[in-house]
Coordinates of C-alpha atoms and ligand atoms in Angstrom, one line a residue:
X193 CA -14.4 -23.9 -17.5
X194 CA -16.0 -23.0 -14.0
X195 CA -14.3 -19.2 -13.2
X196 CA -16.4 -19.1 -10.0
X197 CA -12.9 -17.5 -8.3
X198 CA -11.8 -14.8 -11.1
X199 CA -15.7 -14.1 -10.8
X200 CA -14.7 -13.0 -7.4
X201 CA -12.2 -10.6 -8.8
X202 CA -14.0 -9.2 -11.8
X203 CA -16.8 -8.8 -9.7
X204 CA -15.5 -6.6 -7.0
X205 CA -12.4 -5.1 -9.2
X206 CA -12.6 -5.5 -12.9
X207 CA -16.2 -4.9 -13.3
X208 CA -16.1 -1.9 -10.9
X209 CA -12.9 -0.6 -13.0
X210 CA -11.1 -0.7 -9.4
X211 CA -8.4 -2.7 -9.6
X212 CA -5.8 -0.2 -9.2
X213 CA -3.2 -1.7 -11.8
X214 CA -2.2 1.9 -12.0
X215 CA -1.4 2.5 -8.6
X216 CA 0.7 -0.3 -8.3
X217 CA 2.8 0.2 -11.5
X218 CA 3.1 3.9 -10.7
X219 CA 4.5 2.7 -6.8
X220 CA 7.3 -0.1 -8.8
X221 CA 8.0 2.8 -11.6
X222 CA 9.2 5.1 -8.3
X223 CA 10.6 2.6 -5.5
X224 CA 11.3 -0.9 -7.6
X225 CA 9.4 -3.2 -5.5
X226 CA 9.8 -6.9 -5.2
X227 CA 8.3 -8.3 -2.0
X228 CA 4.3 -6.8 -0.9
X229 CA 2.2 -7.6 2.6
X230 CA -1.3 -6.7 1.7
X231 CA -3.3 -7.1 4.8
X232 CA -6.5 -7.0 4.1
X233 CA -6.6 -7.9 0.8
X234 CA -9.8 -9.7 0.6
X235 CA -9.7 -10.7 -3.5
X236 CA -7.3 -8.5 -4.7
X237 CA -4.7 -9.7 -6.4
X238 CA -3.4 -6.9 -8.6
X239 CA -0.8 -6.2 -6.5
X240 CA 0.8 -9.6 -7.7
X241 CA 0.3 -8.8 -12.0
X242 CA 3.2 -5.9 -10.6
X243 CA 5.3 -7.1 -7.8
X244 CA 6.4 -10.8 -7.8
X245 CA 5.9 -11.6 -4.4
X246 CA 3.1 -10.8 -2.6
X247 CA 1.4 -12.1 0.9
X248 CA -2.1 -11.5 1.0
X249 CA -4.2 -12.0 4.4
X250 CA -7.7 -11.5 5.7
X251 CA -9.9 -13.4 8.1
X252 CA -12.0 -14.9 5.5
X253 CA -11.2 -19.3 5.4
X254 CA -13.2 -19.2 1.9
X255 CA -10.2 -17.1 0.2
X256 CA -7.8 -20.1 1.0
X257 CA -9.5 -21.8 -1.6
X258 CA -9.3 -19.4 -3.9
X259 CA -5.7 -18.2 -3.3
X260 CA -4.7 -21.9 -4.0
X261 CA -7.0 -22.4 -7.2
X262 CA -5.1 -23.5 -10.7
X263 CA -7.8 -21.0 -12.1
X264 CA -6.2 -17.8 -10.1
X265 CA -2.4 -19.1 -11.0
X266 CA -3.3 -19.4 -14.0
X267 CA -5.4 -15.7 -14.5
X268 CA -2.3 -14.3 -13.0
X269 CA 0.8 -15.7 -15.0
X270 CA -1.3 -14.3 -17.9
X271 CA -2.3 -11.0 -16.4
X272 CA 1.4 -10.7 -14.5
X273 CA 3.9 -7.8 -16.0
X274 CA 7.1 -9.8 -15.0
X275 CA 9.1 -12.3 -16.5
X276 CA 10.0 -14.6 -13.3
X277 CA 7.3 -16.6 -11.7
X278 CA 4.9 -15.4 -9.1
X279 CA 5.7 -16.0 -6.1
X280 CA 2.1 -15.4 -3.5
X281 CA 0.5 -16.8 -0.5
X282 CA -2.6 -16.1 1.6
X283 CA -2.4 -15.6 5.3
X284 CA -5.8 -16.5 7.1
X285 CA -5.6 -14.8 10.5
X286 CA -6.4 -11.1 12.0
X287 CA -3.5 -9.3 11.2
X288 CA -3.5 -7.6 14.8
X289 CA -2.5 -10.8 15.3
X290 CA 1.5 -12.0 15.4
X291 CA 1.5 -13.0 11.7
X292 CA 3.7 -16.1 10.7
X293 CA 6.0 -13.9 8.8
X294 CA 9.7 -12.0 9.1
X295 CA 9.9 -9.0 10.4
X296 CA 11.5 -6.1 8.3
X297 CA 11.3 -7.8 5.0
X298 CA 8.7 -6.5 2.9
X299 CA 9.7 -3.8 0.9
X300 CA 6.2 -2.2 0.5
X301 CA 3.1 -2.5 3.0
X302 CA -0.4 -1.9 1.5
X303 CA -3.3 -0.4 3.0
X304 CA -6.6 -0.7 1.5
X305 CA -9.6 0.0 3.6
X306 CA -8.9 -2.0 6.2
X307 CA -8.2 -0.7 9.0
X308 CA -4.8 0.6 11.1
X309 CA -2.8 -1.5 9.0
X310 CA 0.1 0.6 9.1
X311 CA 0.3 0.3 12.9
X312 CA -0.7 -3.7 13.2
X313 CA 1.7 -4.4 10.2
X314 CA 4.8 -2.0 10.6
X315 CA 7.4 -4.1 11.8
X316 CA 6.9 -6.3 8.4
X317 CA 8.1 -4.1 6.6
X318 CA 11.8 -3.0 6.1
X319 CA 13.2 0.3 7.4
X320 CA 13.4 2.2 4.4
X321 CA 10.2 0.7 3.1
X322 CA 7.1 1.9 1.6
X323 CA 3.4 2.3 3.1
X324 CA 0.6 2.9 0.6
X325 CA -2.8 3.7 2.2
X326 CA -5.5 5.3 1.8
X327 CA -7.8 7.6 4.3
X328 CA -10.8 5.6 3.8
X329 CA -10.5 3.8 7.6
X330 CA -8.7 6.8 8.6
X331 CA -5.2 5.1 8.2
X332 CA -3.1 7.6 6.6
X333 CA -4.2 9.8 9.5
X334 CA -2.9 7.2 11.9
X335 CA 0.5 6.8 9.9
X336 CA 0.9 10.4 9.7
X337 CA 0.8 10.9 13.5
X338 CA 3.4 8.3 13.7
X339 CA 6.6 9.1 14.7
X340 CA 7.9 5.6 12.7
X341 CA 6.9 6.7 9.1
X342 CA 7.8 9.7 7.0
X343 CA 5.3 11.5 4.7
X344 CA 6.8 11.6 1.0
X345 CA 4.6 11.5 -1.6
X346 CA 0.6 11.6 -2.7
X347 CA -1.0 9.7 -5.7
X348 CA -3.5 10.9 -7.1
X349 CA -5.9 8.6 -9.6
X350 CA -7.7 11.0 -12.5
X351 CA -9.3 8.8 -15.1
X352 CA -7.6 5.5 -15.3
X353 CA -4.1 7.9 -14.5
X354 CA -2.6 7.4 -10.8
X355 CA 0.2 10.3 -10.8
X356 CA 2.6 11.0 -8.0
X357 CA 3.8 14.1 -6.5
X358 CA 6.0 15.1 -3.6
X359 CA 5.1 18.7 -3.9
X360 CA 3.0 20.6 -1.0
X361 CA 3.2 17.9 1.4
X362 CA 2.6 20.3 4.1
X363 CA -0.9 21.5 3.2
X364 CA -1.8 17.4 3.7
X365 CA -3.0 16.7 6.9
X366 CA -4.4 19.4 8.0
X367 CA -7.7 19.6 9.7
X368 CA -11.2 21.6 8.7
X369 CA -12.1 21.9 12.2
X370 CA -10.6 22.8 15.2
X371 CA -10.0 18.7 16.5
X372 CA -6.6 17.2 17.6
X373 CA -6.2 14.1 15.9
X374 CA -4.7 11.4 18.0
X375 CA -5.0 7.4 18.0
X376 CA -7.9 7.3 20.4
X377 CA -9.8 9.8 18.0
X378 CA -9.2 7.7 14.8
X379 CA -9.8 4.4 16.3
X380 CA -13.4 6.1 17.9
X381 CA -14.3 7.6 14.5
X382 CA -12.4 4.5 12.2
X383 CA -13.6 7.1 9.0
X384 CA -11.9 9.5 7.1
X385 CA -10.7 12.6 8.6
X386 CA -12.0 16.4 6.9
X387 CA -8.6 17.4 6.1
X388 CA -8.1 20.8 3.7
X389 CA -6.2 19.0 0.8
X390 CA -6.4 15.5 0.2
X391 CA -5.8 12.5 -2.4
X392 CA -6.1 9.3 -3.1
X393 CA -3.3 7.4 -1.8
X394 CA -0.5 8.3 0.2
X395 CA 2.8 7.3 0.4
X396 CA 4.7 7.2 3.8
X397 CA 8.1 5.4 4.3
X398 CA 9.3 3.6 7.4
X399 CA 11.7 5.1 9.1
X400 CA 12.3 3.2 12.7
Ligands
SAM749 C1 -13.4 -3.3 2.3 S1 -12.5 -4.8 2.2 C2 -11.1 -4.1 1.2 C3 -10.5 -5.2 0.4 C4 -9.2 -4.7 -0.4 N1 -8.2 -4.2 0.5 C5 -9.6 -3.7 -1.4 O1 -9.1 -2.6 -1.3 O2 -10.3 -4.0 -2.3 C6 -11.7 -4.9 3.8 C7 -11.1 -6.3 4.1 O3 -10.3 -6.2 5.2 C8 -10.4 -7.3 6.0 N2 -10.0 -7.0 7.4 C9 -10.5 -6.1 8.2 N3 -9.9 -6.2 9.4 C10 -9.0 -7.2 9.3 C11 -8.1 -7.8 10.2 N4 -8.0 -7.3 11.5 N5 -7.3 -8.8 9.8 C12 -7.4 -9.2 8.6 N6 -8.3 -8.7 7.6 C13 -9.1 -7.7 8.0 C14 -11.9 -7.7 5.9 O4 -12.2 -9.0 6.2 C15 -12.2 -7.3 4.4 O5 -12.0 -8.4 3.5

């Protein structure tokens, strides 16, 4: 059997022991998720072995191949944790783009680095909805100087463990230096920020 598009996936996630299975589960354990948007997603599909709807996008025309291959449908009604079917598409467009989907009807928004998803993306999801990023492109930064999400929780990966906590969420965020931190900074630097306390993902929800 030719695997030339799970090779894609094993390659960048499996084989790097990234694919973040953990995060995800830990994400559904807390806020029951059905429906995902992952801009950005390149080949990662693990958010669909958890929640079983997911839209993936990038600008890549290659991945439309391999989001409509038998061989990934099949790799992920074996590898998926729920008992419906799967229910995915991929998106093929810049998502700074208008994307050709509803507005307020995802009920979590993922943000890998790839950029200011949580600004490009927002209005996808629901109000009430969850943002998971992380600071790599400096996008938590940009969500948490938005005045449309709330900070409530970090997760934190130790081992193969993602664990959540909504303690201390004030000492997040803060600055080692002396800089303001405002959209034209983080779109200059597009990199994480030195922050005091930080952690692997955060959790923000949308609240307008
Ligand atoms: C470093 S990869 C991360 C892939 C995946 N999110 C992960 O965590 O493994 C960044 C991806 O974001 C995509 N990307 C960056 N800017 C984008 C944009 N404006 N619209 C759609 N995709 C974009 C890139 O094409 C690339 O595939």
């Amino acid at each position: 059997m030719n695997n030339k598009y799970i090779s894609l996936y094993k390659k960048n996630h499996l084989n790097k022991e990234d694919e973040r299975l953990g995060l995800f589960q830990r994400l559904n354990d807390e806020y029951s998720i059905k429906k995902a948007l992952y801009p950005g997603s390149y080949a990662h599909i693990t958010p669909i072995f958890v929640f079983p709807e997911v839209i993936f996008n990038d600008v890549y025309t290659k991945l439309q191949k391999f989001f409509d291959s038998d061989e990934i449908f099949k790799y992920i009604n074996i590898r998926k944790l729920y008992s419906g079917e799967p229910y995915y598409s991929y998106i093929c467009e810049d998502y700074n783009k208008k994307l050709d989907i509803e507005e307020n009807y995802f009920d979590l928004l993922i943000s890998q680095y790839a950029g200011f998803i949580s600004r490009a993306c927002r209005l996808y999801l629901k109000v009430g909805g969850i943002l998971v990023v992380n600071n790599s492109h400096g996008d938590a930064s940009m969500a948490s100087i938005s005045n449309d999400y709330k900070f409530i929780a970090v997760i934190n990966k130790r081992g193969k463990k993602f664990s959540l906590s909504t303690r201390n969420l004030e000492q997040y965020f803060i600055p080692k230096k002396n800089i303001e931190i405002t959209e034209e900074f983080l779109e200059k630097h597009m990199r994480e920020v030195g922050y005091t306390k930080t952690a692997t993902d955060y959790i923000f929800k949308r609240i307008r």
